[in-house]
Coordinates of C-alpha atoms in Angstrom, one line a residue:
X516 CA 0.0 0.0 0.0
X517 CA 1.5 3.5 -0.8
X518 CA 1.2 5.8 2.0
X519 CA -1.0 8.8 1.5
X520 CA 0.7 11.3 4.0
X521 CA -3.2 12.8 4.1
X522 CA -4.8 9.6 4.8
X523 CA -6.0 11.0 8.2
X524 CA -8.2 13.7 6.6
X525 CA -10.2 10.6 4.6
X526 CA -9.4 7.8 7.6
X527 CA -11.6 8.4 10.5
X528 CA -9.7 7.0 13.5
X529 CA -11.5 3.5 14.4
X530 CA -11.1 1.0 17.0
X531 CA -11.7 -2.6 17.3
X532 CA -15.6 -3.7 17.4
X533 CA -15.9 -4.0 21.4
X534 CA -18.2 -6.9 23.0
X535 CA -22.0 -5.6 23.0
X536 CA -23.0 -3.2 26.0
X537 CA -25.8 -6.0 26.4
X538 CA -23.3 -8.9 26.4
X539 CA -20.9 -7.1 29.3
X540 CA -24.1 -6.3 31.7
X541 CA -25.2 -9.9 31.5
X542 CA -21.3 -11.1 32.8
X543 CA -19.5 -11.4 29.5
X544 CA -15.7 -11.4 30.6
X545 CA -14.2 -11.7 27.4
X546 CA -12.0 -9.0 26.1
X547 CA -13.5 -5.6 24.8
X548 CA -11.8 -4.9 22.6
X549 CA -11.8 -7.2 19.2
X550 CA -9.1 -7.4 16.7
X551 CA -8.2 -5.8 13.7
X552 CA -7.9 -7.8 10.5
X553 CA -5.6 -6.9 7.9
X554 CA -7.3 -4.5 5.8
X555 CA -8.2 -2.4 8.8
X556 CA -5.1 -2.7 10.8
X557 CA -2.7 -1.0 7.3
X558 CA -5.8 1.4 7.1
X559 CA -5.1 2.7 11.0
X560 CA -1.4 2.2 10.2
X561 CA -1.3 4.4 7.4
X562 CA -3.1 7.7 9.2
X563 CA 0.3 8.0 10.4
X564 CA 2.3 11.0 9.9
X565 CA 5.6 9.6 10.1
X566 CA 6.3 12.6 12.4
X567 CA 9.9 13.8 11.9
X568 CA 10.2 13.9 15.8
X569 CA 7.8 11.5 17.0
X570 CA 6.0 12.7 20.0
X571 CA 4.1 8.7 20.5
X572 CA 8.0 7.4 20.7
X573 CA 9.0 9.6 23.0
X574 CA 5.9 9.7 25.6
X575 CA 6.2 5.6 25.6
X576 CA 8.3 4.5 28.6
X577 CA 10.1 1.6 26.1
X578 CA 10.6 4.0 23.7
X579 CA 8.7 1.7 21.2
X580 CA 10.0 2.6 17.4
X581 CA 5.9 3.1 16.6
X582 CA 6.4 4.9 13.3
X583 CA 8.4 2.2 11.6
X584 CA 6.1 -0.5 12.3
X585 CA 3.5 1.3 11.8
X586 CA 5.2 1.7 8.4
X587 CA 5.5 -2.1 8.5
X588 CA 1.9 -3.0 9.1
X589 CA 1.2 -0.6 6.1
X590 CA 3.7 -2.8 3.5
X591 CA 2.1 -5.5 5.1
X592 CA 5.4 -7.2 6.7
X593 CA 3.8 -7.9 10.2
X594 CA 6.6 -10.6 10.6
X595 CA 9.1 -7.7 10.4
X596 CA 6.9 -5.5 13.0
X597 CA 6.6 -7.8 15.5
X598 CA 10.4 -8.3 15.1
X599 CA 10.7 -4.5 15.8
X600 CA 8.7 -4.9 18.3
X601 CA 10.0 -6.9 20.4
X602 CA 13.3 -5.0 20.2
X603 CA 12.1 -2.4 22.7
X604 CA 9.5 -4.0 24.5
X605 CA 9.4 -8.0 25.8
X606 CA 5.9 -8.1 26.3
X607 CA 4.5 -5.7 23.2
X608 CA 1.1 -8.2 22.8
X609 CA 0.1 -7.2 26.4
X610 CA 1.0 -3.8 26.6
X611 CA -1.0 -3.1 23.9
X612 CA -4.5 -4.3 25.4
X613 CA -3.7 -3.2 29.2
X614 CA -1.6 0.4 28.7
X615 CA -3.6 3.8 29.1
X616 CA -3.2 4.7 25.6
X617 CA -4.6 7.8 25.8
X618 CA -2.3 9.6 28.2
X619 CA 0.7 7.8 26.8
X620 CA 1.6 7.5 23.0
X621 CA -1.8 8.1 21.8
X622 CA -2.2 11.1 23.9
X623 CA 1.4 12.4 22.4
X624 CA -0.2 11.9 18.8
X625 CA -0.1 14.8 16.8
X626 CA -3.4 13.6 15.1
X627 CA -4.8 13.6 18.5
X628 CA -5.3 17.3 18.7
X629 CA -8.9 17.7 15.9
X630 CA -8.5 14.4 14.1
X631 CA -8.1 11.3 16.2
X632 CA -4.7 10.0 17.7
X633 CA -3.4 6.9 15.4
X634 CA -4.5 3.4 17.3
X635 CA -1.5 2.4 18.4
X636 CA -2.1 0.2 21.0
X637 CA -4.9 -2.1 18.4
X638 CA -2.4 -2.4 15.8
X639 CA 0.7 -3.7 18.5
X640 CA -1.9 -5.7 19.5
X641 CA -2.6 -6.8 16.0
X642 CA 1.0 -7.1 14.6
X643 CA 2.1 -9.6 17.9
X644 CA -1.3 -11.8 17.9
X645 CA -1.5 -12.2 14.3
X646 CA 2.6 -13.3 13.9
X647 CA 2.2 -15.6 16.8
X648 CA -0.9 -17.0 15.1
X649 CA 1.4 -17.5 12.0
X650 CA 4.0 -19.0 13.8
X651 CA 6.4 -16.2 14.1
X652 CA 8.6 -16.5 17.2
X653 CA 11.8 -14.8 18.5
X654 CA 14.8 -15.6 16.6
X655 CA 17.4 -16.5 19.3
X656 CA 19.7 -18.5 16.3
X657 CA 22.6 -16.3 16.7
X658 CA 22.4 -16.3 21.3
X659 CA 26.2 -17.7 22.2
X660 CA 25.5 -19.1 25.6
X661 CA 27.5 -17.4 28.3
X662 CA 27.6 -20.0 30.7
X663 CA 25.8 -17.8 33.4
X664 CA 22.3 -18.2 35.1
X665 CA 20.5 -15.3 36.9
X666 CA 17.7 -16.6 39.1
X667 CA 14.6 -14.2 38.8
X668 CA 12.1 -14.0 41.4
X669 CA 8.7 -12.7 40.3
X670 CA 6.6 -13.7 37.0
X671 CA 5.0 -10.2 36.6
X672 CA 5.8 -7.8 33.9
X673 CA 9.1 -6.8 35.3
X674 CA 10.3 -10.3 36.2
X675 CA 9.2 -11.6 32.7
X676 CA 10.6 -8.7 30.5
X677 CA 14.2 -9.6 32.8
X678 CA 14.1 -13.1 31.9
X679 CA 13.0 -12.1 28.0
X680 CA 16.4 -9.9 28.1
X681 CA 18.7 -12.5 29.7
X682 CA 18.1 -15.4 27.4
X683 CA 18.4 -12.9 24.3
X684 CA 22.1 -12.5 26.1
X685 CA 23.2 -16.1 26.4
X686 CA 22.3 -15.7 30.1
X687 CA 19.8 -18.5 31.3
X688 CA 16.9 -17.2 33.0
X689 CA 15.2 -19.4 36.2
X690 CA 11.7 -17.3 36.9
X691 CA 10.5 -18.1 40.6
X692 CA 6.8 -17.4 41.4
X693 CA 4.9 -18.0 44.6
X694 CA 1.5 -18.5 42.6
X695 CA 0.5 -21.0 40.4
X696 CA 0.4 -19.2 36.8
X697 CA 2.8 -16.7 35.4
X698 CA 1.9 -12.9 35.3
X699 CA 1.9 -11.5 38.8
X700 CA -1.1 -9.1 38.6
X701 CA -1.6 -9.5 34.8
X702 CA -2.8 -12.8 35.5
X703 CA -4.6 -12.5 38.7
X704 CA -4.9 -8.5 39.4
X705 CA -6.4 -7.4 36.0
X706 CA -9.8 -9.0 34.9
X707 CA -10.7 -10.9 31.6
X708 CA -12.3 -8.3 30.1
X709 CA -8.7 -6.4 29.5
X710 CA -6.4 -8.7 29.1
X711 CA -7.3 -12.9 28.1
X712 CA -5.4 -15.4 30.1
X713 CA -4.8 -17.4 27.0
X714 CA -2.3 -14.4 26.1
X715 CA -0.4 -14.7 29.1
X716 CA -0.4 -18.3 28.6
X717 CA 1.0 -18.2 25.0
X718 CA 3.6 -15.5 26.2
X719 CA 4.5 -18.4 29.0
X720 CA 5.2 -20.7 25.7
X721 CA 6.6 -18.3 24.0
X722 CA 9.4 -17.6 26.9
X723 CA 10.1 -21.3 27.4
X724 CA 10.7 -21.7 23.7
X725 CA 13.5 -19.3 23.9
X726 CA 14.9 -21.1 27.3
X727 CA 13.3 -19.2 30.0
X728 CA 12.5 -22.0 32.8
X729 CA 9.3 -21.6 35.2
X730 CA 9.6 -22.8 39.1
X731 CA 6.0 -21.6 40.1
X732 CA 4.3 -22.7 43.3
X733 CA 8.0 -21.7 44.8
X734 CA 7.9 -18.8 47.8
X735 CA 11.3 -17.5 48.0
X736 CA 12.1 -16.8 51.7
X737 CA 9.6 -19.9 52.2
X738 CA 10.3 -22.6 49.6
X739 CA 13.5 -21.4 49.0
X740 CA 16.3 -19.0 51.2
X741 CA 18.1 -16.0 48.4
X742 CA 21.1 -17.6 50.1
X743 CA 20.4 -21.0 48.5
X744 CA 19.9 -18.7 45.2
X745 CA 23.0 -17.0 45.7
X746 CA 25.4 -20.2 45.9
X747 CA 23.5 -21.3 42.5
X748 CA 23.1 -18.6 40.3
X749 CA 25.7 -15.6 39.2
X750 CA 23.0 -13.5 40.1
X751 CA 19.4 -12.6 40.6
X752 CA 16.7 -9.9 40.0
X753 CA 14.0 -8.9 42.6
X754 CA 10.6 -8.1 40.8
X755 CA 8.0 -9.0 44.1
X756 CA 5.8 -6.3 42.9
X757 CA 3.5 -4.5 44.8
X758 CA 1.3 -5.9 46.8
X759 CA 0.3 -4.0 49.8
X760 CA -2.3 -2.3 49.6
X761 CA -3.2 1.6 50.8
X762 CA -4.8 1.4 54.4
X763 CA -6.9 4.7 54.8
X764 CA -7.1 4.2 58.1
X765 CA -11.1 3.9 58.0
X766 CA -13.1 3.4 60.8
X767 CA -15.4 0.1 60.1
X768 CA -12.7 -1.1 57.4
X769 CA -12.4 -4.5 59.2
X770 CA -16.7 -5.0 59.0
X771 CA -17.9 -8.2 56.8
X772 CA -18.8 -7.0 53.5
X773 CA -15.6 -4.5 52.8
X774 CA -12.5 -5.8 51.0
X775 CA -9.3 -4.4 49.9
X776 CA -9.4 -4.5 46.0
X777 CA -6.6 -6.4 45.3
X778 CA -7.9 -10.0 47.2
X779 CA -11.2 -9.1 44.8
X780 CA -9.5 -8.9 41.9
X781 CA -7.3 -12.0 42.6
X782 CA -9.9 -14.5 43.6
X783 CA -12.6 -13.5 41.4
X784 CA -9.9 -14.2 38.6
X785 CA -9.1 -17.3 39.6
X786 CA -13.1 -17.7 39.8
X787 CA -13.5 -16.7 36.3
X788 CA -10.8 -19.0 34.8
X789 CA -12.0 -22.2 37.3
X790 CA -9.5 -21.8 39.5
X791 CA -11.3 -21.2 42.3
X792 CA -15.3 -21.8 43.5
X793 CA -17.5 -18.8 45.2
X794 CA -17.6 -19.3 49.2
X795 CA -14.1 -20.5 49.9
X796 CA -11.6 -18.3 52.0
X797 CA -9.0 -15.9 48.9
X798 CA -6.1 -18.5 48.5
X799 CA -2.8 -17.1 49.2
X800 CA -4.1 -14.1 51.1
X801 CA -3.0 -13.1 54.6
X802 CA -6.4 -12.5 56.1
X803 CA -9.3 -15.1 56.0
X804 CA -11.6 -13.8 53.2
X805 CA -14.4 -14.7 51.8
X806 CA -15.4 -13.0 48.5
X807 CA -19.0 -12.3 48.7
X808 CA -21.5 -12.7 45.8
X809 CA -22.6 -9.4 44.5
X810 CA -25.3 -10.2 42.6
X811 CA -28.4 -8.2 43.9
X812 CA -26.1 -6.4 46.0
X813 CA -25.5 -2.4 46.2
X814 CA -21.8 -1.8 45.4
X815 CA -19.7 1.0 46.1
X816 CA -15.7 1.5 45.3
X817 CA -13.7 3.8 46.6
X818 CA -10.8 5.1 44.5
X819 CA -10.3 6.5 41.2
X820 CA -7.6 4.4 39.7
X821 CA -7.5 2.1 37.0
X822 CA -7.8 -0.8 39.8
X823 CA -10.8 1.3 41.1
X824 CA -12.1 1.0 37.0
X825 CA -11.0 -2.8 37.5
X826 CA -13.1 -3.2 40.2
X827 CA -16.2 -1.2 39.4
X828 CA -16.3 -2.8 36.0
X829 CA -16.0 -6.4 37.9
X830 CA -19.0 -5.5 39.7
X831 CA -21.3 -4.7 36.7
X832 CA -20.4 -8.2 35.2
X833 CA -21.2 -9.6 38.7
X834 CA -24.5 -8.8 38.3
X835 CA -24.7 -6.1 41.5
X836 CA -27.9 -4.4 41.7
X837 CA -25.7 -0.7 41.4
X838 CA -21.8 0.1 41.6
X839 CA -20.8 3.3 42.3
X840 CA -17.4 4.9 42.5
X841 CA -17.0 7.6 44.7
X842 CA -13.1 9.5 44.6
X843 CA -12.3 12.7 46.5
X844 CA -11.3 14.6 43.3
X845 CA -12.9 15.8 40.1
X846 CA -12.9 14.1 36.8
X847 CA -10.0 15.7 35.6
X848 CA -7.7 15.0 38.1
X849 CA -8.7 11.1 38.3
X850 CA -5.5 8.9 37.9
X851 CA -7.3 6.2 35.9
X852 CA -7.1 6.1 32.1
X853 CA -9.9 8.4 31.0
X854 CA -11.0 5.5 28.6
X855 CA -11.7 2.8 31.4
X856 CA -13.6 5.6 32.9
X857 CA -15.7 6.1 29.8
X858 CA -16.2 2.3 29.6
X859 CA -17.5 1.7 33.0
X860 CA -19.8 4.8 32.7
X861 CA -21.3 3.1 29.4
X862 CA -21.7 -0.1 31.4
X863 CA -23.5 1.6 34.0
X864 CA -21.5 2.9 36.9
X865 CA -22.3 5.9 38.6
X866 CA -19.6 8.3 39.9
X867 CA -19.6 10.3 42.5
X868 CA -16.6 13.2 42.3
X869 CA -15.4 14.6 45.1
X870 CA -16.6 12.8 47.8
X871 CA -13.9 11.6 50.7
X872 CA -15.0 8.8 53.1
X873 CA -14.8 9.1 56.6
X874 CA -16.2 5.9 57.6
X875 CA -17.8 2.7 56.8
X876 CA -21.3 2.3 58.8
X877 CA -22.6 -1.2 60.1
X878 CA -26.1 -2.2 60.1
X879 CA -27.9 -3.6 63.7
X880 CA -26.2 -7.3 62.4
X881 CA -22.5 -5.7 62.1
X882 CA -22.3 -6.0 58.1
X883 CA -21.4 -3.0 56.1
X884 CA -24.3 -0.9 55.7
X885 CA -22.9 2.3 54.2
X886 CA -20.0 4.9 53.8
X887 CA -20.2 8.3 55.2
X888 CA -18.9 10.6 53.2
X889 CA -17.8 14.4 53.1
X890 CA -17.9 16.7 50.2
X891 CA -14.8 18.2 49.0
X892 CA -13.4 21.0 46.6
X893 CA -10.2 21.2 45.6
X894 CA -8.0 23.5 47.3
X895 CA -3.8 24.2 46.6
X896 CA -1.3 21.5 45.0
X897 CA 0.8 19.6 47.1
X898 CA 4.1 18.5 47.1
X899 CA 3.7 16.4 43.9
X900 CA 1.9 18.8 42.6
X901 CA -1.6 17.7 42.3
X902 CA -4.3 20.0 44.1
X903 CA -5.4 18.7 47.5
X904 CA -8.9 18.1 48.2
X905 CA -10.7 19.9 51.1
X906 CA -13.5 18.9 53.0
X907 CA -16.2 21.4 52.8
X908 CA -17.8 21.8 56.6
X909 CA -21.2 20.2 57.0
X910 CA -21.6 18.5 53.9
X911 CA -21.5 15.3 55.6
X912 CA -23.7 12.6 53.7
X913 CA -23.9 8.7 54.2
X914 CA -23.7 6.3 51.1
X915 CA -25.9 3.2 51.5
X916 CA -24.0 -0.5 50.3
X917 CA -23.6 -3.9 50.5
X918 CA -20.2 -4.3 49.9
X919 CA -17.6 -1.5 50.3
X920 CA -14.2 -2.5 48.2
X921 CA -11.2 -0.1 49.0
X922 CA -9.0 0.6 46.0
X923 CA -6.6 3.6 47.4
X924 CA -4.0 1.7 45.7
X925 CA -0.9 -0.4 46.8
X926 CA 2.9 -0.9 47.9
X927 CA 5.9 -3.1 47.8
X928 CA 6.9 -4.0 51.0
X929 CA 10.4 -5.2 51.0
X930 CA 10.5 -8.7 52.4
X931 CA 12.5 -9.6 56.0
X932 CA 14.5 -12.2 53.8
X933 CA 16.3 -9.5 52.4
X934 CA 17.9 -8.1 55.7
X935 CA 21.0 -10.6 56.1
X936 CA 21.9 -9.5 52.6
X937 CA 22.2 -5.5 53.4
X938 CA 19.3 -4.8 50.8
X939 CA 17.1 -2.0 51.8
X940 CA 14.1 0.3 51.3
X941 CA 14.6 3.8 50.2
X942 CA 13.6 5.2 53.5
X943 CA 11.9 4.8 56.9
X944 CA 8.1 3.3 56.1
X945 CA 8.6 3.3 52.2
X946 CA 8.6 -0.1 51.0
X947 CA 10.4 0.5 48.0
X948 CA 14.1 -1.6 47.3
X949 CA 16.8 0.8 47.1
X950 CA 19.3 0.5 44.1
X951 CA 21.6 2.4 42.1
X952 CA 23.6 5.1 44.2
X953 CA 27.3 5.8 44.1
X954 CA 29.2 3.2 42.4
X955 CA 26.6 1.0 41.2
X956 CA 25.1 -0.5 38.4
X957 CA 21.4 1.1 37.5
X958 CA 18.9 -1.4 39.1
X959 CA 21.8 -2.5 41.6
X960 CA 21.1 -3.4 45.2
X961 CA 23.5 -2.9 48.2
X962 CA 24.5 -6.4 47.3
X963 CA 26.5 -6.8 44.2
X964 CA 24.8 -9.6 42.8
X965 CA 21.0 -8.5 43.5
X966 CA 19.2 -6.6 41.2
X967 CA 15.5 -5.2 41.3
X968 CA 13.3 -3.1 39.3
X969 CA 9.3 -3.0 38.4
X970 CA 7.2 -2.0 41.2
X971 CA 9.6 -3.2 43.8
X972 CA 11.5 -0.2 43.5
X973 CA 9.1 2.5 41.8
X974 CA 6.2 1.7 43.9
X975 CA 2.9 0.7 41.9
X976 CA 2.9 2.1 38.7
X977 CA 1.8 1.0 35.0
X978 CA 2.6 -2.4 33.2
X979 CA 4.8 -1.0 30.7
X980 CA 7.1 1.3 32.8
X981 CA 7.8 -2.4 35.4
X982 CA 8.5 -3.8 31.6
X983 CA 10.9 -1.0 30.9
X984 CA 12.6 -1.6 34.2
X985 CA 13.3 -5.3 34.0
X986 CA 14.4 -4.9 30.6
X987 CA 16.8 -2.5 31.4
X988 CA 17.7 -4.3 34.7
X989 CA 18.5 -7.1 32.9
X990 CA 21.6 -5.2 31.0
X991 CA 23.0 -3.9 34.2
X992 CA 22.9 -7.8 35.0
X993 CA 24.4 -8.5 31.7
X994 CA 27.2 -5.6 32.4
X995 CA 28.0 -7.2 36.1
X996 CA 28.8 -10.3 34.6
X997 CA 30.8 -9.2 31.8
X998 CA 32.9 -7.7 33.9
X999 CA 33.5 -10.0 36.7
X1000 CA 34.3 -12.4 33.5
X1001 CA 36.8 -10.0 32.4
X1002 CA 35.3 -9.3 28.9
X1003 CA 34.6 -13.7 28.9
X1004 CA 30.6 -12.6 28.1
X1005 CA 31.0 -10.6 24.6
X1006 CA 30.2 -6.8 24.3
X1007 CA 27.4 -8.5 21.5
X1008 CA 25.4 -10.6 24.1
X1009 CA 24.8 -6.7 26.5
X1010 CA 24.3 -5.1 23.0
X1011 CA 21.4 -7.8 22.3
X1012 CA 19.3 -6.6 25.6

């Protein structure tokens, strides 16, 4: 196809045909968003500007090279783009179903301002699910194996994208994973409806076809002491994630019928792939939970993030008798991608903007009967920057629900296994795992041979920027080696990560 540098003035910018609005209120958890076929996906390609300095490029944490497979898709060489692809990001089919788009690479679009960004994340999405489908895979025929092993511990984006990085060095990769599937929170924290768990489970196939080996099922600190890991492997990389979530200290948190988001999210996943059955205690949790059925039920999330959109959206397919999301700012100034937000209004979720809680009521049986709120405005930014939201006197209201789930968000908490091995958090009561400093590798720990990156260290944060940090831990690994080998791992193997 010749590209028709106008094509956006004729091309309308389209997305995938999405599941039916009838379909997802009656508990359809398949994904969304469909896929483009050919014809569609070099029509979307070719709106492209082939910006001179390309703004999508530069916004995207991997630095994805978007125009030139964009260009790709156009000629029709989707082998070719999913080759480029891959070069900047290990896990492009995922990122391009579960990434917020619009405030990334989209957003940046210079289309995006009067004609419609370019649909970047449908056609990655397209290039990596229709090469896989035609039996494209990595081409790891010129790896030299170096010998060395790096133990990983954590299957989630950061983890995976690591172990991608390693083997495409000659390093072998050994992935240790407390759960039972691959993924971390893209398996179990994000529902069906954004990302399918047969694309995980292909990516799983996909890794072990280019050496990576799985030991899931395996708690390290547990199963296994990082001493024991230390004695067999040249080195390892920390990905544990983040998993703890954001206590706001709310009196009648504890009730029956409130739960943190992220044991929801978990065990309803498990529920929807038959993993798990409705009435038994959230496997793998700390506390004893019970997820609740909420069909029937009134349903209110608080929180604003895309877990909040996660949740609320959960609820609808659930079949509870109202979900509504109430968050202490405005619109604007919600965290979650504005799309998800758009999606779960069209599914039926009501919002409620700037509302705080101030506590969760019980009924006469001690079961969650509502959440007093407090109307807010928003005052002055703080120290991040964002405008702080103020209580406005006597506007006190209560919220009547069922079931209350709390989605302020979450932390890394940086295990007590690490202690005897000098690794650290950033400060006093931040979880995060220090690295880099004075003399040390990016991604380095206090301990030479420890490495970490993804939410670990960032706190929780999107997909694709815990991609970018494995990815890039995994050539300070890469570096560490070479030199301790005294040049024995080849300059080619760090310049393949």
């Amino acid at each position: 196809m010749k590209h028709d540098i106008f094509r956006f003035l004729e091309e309308p910018r389209e997305m995938p045909a999405r599941v039916p609005l009838a379909l997802r209120t009656a508990g359809d958890w398949n994904e969304l968003y469909g896929g483009f076929g050919p014809s569609e996906a070099e029509h979307q390609a070719d709106r492209c500007l082939d910006c001179g300095n390309p703004y999508c490029e530069a916004k995207c944490p991997v630095h994805n090279y978007i125009p030139n497979w964009l260009k790709l898709v156009q000629e029709g060489r989707v082998h070719e783009a999913a080759a480029l692809c891959h070069e900047t990001n290990p896990l492009p089919e995922m990122c391009g179903r579960v990434c917020p788009q619009d405030r990334l690479c989209e957003g940046a679009c210079t289309l995006e301002d009067g004609f419609g960004a370019v649909t970047i994340g449908a056609v990655e999405k397209y290039i990596v699910d229709t090469a896989f489908a035609q039996g494209w895979r990595p081409d790891l025929s010129k790896v030299v194996a170096t010998g060395r092993r790096v133990a990983v511990i954590g299957a989630g984006p950061a983890g995976l994208a690591c172990a991608d990085r390693l083997v495409r060095a000659g390093i072998g990769a050994v992935v240790f994973d407390r759960y039972e599937q691959i993924g971390g929170l893209l398996q179990f924290g994000i529902p069906s409806f954004k990302l399918d768990k047969a694309v995980i489970a292909r990516r799983r196939e996909v890794l072990e076809g280019m050496g990576v080996t799985f030991r899931l099922g395996v708690e390290v600190g547990r199963d296994v002491a990082l001493a024991a890991l230390l004695e067999d492997f040249d080195a390892v990389f920390l990905g544990t994630g983040a998993y703890r979530y954001t206590d706001g200290g709310l009196a009648g948190q504890d009730l029956p019928g409130v739960l943190p988001a992220l044991p929801f999210l978990v065990h309803n996943g498990r529920i929807v792939t038959g993993g798990d059955t409705w009435g038994r205690p959230i496997a793998g949790w700390e506390d004893t939970l019970t997820l609740p059925k909420l069909a029937g039920k009134r349903v209110v999330v608080l929180g604003g993030g895309d877990t909040g959109m996660d949740c609320v959206r959960s609820a609808i397919r659930l079949a509870a008798a109202s979900v509504t999301c109430a968050y202490r700012r405005d619109e604007a100034n919600m965290p979650g991608s504005a799309r998800e937000v758009a999606n779960a209004r069209e599914e039926g979720v009501r919002f409620l903007f700037n509302r705080q809680p101030l506590a969760i009521e019980a009924d006469a049986a001690g079961h969650a009967a509502g959440v007093r709120m407090i109307e807010t405005r928003l005052g002055e930014p703080d120290a991040n920057g964002r405008r702080a939201a103020v209580p406005v006197a006597g506007s006190e209201s209560t919220l009547e629900a069922d079931v209350v789930i709390i989605a302020f968000g979450f932390s890394p908490v940086v295990p007590a296994w690490l202690d005897p091995h000098g690794i650290e958090a950033q400060g006093t009561g931040n979880g995060r795992i220090r690295v880099g400093g004075e003399r040390r590798l990016p991604y380095q720990t206090a301990h030479d041979r420890v490495f970490a990156g993804g939410d670990a260290v960032r706190g929780a944060d999107l997909v694709v920027t815990a991609v970018q940090e494995g990815r890039d831990a995994a050539a300070s690994i890469a570096r560490m080696l070479r030199r301790q080998a005294g040049g024995e791992i080849a300059r080619s193997a760090l310049d393949a990560i």
